[in-house]
CSV table of C-alpha atoms and ligand atoms in Angstrom, one decimal:
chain,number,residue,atom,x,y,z
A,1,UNK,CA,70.0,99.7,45.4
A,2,UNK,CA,68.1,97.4,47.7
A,3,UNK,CA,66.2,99.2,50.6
A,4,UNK,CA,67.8,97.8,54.2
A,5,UNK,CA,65.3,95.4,55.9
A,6,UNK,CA,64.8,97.0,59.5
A,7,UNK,CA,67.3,95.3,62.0
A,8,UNK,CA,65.6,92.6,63.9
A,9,UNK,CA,65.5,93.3,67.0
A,10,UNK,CA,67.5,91.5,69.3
A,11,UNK,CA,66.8,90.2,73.2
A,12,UNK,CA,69.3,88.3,75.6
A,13,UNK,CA,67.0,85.5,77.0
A,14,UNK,CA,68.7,83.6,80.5
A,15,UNK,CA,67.0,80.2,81.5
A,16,UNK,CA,68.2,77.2,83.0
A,17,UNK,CA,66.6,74.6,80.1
A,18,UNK,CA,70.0,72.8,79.3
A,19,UNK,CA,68.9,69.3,79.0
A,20,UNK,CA,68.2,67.8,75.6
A,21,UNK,CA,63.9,67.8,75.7
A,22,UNK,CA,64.1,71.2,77.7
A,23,UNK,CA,66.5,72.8,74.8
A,24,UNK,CA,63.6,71.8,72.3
A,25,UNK,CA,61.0,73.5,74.2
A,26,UNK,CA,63.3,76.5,74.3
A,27,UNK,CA,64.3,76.5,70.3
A,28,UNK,CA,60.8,76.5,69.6
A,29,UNK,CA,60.3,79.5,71.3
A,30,UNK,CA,63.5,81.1,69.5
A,31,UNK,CA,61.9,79.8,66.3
A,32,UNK,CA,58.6,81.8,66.9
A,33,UNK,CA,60.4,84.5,68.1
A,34,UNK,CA,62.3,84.6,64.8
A,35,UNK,CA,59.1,84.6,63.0
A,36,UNK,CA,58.2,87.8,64.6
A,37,UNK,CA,61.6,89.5,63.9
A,38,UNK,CA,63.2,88.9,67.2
A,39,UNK,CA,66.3,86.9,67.5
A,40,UNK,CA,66.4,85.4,71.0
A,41,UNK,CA,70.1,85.1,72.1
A,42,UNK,CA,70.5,82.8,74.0
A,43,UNK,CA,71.5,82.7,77.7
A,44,UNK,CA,71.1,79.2,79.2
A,45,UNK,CA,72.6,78.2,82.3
A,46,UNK,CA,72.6,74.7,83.7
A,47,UNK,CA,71.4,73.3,86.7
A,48,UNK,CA,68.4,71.4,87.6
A,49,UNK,CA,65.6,73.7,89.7
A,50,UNK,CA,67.6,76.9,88.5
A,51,UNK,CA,70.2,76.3,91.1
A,52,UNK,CA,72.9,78.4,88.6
A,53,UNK,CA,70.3,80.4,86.9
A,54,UNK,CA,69.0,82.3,90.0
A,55,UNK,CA,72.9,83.2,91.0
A,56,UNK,CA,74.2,84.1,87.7
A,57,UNK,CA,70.9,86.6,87.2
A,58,UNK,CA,71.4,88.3,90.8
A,59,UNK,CA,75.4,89.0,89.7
A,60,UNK,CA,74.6,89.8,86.6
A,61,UNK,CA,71.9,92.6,87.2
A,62,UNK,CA,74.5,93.6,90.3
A,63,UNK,CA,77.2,94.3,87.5
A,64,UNK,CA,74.4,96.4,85.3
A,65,UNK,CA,74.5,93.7,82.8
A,66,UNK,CA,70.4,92.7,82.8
A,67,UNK,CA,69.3,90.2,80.4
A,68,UNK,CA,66.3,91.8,78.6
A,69,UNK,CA,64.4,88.6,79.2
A,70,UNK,CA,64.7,86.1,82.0
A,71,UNK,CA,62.8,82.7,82.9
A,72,UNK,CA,62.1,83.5,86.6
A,73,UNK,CA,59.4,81.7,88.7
A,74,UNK,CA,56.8,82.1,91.5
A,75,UNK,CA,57.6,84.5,94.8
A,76,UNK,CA,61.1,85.2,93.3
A,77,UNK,CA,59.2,87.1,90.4
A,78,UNK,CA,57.8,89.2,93.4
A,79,UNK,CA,61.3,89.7,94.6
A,80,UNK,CA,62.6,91.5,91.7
A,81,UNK,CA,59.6,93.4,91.4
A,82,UNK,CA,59.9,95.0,94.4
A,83,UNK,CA,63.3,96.3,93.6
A,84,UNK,CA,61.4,98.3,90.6
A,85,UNK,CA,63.6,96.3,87.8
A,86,UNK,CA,60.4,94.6,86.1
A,87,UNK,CA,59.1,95.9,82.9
A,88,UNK,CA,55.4,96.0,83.5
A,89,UNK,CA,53.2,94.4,80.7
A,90,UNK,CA,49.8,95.5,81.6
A,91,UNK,CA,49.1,96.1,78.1
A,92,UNK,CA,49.9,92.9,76.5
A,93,UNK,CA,47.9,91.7,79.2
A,94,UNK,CA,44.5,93.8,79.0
A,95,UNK,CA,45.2,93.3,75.2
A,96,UNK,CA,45.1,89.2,75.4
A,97,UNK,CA,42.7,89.4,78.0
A,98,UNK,CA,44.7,87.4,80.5
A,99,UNK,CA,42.5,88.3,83.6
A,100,UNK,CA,40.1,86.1,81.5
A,101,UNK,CA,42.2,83.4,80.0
A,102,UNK,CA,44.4,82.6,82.6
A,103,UNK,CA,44.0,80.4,85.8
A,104,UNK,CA,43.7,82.6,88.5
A,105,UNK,CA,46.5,81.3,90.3
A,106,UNK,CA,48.5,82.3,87.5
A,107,UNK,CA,47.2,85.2,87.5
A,108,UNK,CA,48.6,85.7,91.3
A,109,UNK,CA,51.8,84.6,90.4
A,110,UNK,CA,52.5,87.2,87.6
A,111,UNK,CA,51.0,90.0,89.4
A,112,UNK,CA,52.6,92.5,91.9
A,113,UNK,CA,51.0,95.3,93.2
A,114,UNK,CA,48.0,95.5,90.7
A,115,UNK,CA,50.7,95.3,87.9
A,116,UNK,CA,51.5,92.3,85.5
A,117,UNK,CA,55.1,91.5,85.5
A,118,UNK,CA,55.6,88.3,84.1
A,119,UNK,CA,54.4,86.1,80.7
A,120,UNK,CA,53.6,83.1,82.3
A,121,UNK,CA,54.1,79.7,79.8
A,122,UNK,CA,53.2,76.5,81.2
A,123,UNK,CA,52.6,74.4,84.7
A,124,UNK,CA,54.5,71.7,85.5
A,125,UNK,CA,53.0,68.9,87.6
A,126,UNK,CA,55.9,68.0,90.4
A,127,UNK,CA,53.9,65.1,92.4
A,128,UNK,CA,54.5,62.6,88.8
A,129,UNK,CA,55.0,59.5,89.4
A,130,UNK,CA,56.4,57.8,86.7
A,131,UNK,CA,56.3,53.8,86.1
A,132,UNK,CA,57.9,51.3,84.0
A,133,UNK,CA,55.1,49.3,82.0
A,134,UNK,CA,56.9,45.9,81.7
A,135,UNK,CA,58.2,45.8,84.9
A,136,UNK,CA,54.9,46.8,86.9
A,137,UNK,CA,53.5,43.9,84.2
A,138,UNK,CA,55.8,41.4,84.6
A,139,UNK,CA,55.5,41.5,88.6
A,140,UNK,CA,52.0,41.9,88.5
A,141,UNK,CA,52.1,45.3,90.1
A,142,UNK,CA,49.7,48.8,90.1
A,143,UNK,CA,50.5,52.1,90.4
A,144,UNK,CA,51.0,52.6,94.2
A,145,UNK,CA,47.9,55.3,95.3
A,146,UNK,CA,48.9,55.8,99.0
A,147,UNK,CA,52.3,55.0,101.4
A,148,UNK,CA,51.2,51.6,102.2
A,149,UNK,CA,51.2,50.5,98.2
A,150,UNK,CA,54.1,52.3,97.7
A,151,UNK,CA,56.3,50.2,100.2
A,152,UNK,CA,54.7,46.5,99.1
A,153,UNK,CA,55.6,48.0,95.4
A,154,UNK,CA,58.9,48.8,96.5
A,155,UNK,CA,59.5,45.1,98.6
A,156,UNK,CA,57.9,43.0,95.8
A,157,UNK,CA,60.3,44.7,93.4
A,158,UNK,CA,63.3,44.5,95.7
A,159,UNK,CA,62.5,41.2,96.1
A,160,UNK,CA,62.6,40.6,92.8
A,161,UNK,CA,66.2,41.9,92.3
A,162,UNK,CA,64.8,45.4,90.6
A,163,UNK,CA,65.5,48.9,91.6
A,164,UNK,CA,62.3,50.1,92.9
A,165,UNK,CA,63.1,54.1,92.7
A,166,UNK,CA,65.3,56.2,90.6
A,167,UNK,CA,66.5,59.0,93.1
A,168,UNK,CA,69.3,61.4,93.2
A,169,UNK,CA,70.4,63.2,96.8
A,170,UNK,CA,71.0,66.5,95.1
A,171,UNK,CA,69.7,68.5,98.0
A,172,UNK,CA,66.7,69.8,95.6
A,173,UNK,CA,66.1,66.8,94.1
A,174,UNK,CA,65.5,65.3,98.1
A,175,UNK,CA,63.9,68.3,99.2
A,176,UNK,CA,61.2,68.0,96.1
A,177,UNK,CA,61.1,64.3,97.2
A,178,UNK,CA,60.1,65.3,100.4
A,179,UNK,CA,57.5,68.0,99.8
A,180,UNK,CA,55.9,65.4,98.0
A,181,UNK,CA,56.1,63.4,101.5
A,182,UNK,CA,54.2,66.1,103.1
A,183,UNK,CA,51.8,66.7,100.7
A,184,UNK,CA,51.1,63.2,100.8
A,185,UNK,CA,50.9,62.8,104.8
A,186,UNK,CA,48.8,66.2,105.0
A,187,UNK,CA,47.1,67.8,102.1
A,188,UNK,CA,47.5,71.3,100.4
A,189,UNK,CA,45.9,72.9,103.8
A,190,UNK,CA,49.3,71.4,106.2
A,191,UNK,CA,51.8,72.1,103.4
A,192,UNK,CA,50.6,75.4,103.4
A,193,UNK,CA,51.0,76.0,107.0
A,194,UNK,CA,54.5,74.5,106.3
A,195,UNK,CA,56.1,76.0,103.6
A,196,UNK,CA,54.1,79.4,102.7
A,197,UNK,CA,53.4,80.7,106.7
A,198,UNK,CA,56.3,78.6,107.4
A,199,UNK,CA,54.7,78.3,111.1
A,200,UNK,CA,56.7,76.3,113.9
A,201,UNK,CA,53.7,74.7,115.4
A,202,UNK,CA,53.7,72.9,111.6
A,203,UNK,CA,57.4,71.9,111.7
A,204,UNK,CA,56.6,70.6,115.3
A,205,UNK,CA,53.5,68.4,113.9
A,206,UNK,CA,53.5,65.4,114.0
A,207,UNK,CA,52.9,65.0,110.7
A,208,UNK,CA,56.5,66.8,109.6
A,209,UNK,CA,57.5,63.8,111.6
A,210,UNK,CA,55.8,61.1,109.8
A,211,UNK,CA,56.9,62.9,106.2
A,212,UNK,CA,60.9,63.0,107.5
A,213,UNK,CA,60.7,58.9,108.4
A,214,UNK,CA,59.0,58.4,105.3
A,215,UNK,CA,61.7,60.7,103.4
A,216,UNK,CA,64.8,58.0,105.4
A,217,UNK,CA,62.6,54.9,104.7
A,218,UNK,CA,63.0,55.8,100.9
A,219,UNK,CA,66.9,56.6,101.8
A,220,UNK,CA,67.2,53.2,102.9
A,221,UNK,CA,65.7,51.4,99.8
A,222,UNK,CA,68.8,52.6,97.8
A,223,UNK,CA,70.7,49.9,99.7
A,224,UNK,CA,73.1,53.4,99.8
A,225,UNK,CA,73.3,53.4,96.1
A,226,UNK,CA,72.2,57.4,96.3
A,227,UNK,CA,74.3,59.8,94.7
A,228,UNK,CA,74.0,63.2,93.4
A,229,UNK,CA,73.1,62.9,90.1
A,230,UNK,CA,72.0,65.4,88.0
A,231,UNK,CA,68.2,65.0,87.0
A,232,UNK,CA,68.5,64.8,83.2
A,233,UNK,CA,70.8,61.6,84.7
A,234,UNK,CA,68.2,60.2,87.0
A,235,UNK,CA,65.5,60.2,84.2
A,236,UNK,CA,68.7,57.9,81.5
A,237,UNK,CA,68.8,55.7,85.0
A,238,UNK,CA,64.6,55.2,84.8
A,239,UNK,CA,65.2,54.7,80.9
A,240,UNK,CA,67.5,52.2,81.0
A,241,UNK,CA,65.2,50.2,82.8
A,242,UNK,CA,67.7,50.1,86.3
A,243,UNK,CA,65.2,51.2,87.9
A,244,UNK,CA,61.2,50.7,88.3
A,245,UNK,CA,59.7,54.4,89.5
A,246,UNK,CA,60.9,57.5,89.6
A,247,UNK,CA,59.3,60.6,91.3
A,248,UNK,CA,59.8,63.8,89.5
A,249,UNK,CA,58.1,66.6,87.8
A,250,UNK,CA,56.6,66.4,84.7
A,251,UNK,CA,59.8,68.4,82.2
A,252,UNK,CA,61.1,64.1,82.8
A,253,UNK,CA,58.3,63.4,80.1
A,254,UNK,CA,60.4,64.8,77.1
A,255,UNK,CA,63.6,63.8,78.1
A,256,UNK,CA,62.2,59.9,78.4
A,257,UNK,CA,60.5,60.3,74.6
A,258,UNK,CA,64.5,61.6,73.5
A,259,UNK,CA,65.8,58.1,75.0
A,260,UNK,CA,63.3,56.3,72.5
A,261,UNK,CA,60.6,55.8,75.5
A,262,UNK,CA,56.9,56.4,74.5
A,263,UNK,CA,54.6,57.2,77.0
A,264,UNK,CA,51.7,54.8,77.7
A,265,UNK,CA,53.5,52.3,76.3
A,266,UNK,CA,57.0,51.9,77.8
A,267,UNK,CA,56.4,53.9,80.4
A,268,UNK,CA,53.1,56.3,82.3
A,269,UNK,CA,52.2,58.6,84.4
A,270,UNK,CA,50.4,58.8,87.6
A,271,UNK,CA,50.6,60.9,90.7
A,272,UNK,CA,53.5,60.2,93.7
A,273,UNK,CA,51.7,58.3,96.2
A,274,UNK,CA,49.2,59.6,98.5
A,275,UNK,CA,48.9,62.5,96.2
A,276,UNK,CA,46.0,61.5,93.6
A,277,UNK,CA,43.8,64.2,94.7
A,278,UNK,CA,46.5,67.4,94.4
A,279,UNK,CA,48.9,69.2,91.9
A,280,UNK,CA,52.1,70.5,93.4
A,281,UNK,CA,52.7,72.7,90.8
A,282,UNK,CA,55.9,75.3,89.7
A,283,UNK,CA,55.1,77.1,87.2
A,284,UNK,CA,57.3,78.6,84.4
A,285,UNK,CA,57.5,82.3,83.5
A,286,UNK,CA,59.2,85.1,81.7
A,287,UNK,CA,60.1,88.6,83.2
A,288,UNK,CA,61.2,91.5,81.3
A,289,UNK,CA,64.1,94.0,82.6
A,290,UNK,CA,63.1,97.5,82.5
A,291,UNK,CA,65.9,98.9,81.8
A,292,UNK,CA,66.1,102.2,79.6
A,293,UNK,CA,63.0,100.7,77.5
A,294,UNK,CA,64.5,100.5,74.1
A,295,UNK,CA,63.6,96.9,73.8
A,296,UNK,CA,60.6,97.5,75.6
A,297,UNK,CA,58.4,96.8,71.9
A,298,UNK,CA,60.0,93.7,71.2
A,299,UNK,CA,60.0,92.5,75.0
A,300,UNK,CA,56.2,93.2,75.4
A,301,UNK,CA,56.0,91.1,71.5
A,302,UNK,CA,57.7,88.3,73.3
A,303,UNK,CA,55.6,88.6,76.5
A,304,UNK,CA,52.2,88.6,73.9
A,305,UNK,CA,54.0,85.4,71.8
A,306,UNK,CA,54.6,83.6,74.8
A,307,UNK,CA,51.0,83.3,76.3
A,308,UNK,CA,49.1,83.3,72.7
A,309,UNK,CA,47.4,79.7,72.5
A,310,UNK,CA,49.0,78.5,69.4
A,311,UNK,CA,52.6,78.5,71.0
A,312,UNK,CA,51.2,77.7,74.5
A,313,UNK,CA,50.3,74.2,72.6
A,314,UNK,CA,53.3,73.5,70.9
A,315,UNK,CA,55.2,74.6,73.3
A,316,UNK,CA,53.7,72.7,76.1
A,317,UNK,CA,53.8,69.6,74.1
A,318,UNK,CA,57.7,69.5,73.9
A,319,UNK,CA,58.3,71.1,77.7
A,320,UNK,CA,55.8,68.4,79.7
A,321,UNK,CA,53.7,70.5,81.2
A,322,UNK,CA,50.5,72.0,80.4
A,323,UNK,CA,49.2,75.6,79.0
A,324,UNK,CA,48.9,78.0,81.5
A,325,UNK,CA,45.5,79.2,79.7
A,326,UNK,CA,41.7,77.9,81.1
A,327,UNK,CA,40.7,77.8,77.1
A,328,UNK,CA,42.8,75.3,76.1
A,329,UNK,CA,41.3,71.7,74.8
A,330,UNK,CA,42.5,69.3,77.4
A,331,UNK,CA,41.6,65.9,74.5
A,332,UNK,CA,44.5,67.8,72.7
A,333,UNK,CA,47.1,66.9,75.5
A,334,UNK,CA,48.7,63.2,76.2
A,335,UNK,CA,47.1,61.4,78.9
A,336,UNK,CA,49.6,62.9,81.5
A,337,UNK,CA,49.1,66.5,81.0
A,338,UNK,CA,45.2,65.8,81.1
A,339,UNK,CA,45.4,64.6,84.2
A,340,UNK,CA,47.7,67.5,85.3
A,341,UNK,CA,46.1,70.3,83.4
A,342,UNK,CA,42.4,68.7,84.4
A,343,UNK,CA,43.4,68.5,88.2
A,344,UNK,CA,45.2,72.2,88.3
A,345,UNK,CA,42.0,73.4,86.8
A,346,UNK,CA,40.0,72.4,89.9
A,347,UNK,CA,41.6,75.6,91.8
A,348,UNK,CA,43.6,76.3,94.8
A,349,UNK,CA,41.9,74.1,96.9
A,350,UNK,CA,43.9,70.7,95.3
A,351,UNK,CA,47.4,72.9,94.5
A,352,UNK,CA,50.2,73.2,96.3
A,353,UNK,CA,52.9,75.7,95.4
A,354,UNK,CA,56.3,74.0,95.3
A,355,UNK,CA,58.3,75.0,97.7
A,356,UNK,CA,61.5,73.8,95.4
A,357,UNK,CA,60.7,75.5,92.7
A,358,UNK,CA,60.1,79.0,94.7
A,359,UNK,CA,56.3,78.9,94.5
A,360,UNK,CA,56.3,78.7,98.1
A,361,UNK,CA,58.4,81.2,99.8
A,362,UNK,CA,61.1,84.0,99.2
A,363,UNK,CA,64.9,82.4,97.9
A,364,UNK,CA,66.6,83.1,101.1
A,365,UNK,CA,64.2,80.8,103.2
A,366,UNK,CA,63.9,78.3,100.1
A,367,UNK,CA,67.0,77.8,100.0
A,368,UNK,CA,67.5,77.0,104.1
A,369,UNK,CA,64.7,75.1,104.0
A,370,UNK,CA,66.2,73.0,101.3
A,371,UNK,CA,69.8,72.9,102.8
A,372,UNK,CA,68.0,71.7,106.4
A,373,UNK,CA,66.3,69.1,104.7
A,374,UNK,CA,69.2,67.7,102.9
A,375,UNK,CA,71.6,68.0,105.7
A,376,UNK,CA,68.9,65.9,107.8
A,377,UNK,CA,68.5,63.4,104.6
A,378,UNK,CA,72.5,62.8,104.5
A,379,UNK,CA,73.4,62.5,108.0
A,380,UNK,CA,71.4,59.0,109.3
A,381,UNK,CA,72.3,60.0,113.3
A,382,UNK,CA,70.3,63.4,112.9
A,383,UNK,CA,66.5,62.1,114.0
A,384,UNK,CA,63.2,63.6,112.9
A,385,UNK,CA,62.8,65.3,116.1
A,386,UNK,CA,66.2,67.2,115.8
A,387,UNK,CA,65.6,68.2,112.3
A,388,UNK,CA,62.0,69.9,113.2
A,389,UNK,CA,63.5,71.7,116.0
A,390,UNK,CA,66.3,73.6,113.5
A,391,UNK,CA,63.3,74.4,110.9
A,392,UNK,CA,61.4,75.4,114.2
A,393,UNK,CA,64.1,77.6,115.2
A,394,UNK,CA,64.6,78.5,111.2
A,395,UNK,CA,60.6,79.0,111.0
A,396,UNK,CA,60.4,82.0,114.2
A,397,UNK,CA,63.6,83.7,112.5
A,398,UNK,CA,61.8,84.2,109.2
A,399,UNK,CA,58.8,85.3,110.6
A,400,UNK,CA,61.0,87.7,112.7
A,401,UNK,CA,62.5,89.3,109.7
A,402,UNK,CA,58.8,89.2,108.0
A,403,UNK,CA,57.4,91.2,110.9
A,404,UNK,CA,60.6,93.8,110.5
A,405,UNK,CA,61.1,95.7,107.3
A,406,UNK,CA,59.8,92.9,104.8
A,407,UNK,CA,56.6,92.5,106.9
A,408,UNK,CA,54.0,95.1,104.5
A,409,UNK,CA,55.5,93.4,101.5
A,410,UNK,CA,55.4,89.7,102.7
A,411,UNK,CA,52.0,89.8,104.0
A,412,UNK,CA,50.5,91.6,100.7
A,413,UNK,CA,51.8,88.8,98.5
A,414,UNK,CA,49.8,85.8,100.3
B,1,BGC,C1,61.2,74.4,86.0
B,1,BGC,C2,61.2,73.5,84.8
B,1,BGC,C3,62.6,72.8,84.6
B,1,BGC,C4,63.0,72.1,85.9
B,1,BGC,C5,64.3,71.4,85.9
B,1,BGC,C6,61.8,73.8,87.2
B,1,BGC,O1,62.1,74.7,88.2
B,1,BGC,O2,59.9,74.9,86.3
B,1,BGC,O3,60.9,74.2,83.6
B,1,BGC,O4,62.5,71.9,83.6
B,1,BGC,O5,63.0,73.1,87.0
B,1,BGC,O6,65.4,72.2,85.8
């Protein structure tokens, strides 16, 4: 009779990586999962940003139907750890001696009161610009470094005939186009001010006004060729070669190398304009669900897996971003992700939490922040002025609500 092997165990995983180079990076983590006797099922739900994810998680642990693991990222991890439904993985932690190992902005992000919550497993850098090698060559052109390069880029290859930006008007594809505005006008300090304290005198700055005419300039070089494409789309546009640029985080980098594109030579990477000397970061993570802890072994193996260095490497590599771990050997990463992983390592100082991918704020201001934005973008008779009074207006009735019930919470988070 041949003795039963033990049942592997078994854990529901939901993310939202559904395009081809993002479905890579996930199958290898369901391949090292395998090799440590846990079958990841998977539970992927698409959408750029996690626009589907974040809903289908909020009814699904409504209906007591929890996934045992879920990709969930920056304040939102906070969210759900308030409502006590995080496993806590202080052990796996102290064991792999994250305190140590980790950037301590990680660090921040995967920590609720005094308790680790989430594996974290790589930074994205959102402020990529990425650039067509033969094009810029052919018309003699550089990397744009500030606004003022970026628009004689943009008119020399307009005036070529070319396409000068890839862009989509998916509202968080605009809104991410826009924090890198800001960030660009104003520096880590101001988009702070902005998007984390989410102060009015900051949407009342000048400087908001300067980022939401810069934000309808790039509207109008479209020629109104802007639709709502998804991303995964956007990035096939820039690898066709219909269109010069394209401003996006750094998950673009795999899905260009899929379409045949091979970076430094068809293609590189530099920072969106104005940005050189910052990282606008979202970083990627994994929570547990409590639950009645009968997975709990297997979901504290994953959570150990996740941030050990040899699949924070391979990993990385497919995903585009960069290990989330200060020991890792940046002459082992491509020339983007040492620029990315090299400039995050400088500390908070030169990052900016993106406010599109929740590092910034709570979901329910995110996402008004976002819809504002994109309701300004769309509708040309709607001027700069108007649309920093409504986040003026927005900004005192979240920090109304933050002085009420969510006030102790809110404040011990920042
Ligand atoms: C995540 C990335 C993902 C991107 C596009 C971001 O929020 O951090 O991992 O590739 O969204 O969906």
């Amino acid at each position: 009779m041949t003795a039963h092997a033990a049942p592997a165990a078994s854990l529901q995983v939901l993310h939202w990586w559904t395009s081809p180079g993002e479905r890579k990076a996930a199958d290898l983590l369901a391949a090292r999962a395998a090799e440590e006797g846990i079958e990841w099922r998977d539970a992927a739900i698409p959408g750029g940003a996690g626009l589907g994810a974040g809903k289908v998680l909020k009814s699904r642990v409504l209906a007591g139907d929890a996934p045992e693991v879920s990709q969930m990222i920056g304040v939102s991890i906070a969210e759900w750890a308030d409502l006590g439904l995080l496993l806590e993985i202080d052990n796996v932690a102290s064991g792999g001696n994250w305190n140590n190992v980790l950037f301590p902005t990680i660090q921040t992000l995967i920590t609720h009161r005094k308790h680790v919550v989430a594996a974290p497993v790589g930074i994205h850098r959102v402020n990529t610009l990425f650039y067509n090698r033969a094009l810029f060559a052919r018309h003699k052109l550089a990397p744009p470094q500030s606004w003022a390069e970026f628009e004689t880029v943009v008119h020399k290859l307009k005036a070529a005939g070319v396409t000068p930006l890839a862009q989509s008007s998916e509202a968080w594809q605009v809104a991410a186009l826009f924090e890198n505005l800001v960030l660009a006008e104003s520096g880590p300090e101001f988009y702070r001010q902005l998007f984390v304290r989410r102060d009015p005198a900051a949407a009342a700055d000048p400087r908001t006004a300067d980022a939401l005419r810069r934000l309808r300039i790039v509207k109008g070089w479209a020629n109104g060729q802007i639709d709502e494409r998804s991303w995964p789309e956007v990035a096939r546009q820039f690898a066709r070669r219909e269109a010069a640029m394209m401003i996006m985080g750094d998950w673009a980098k795999p899905e260009l190398r899929d379409l045949g594109m091979v970076l430094d030579q068809d293609f590189a990477c530099a920072a969106a304009p104005g940005t050189g000397r910052y990282h606008l970061y979202s970083v990627d993570s994994f929570t547990m669900f409590g639950g009645d802890y009968r997975n709990m072994a297997a979901q504290e193996k994953m959570a150990r897996l996740l941030v050990s260095p040899p699949v924070q490497m391979d990993y990385n590599v497919l995903k585009g971003s960069v290990p989330v771990r200060r020991d890792t050997d940046p002459s082992r990463l491509d020339s983007c992700a040492r620029a990315s992983w090299t400039m995050f390592a400088l500390g908070a100082a030169v990052q900016a939490p993106s406010l599109v991918h929740r590092m910034a704020t709570d979901e329910a201001s995110r996402d008004a922040i976002i819809a504002e934005i994109h309701r300004y973008f769309l509708d040309d008779r709607t001027t700069p002025t108007e649309a920093q009074r409504r986040l003026g207006v927005m900004f005192r009735l979240f920090n109304l609500k933050n002085q009420g019930a969510f006030g102790a919470q809110d404040t011990d988070r920042r």
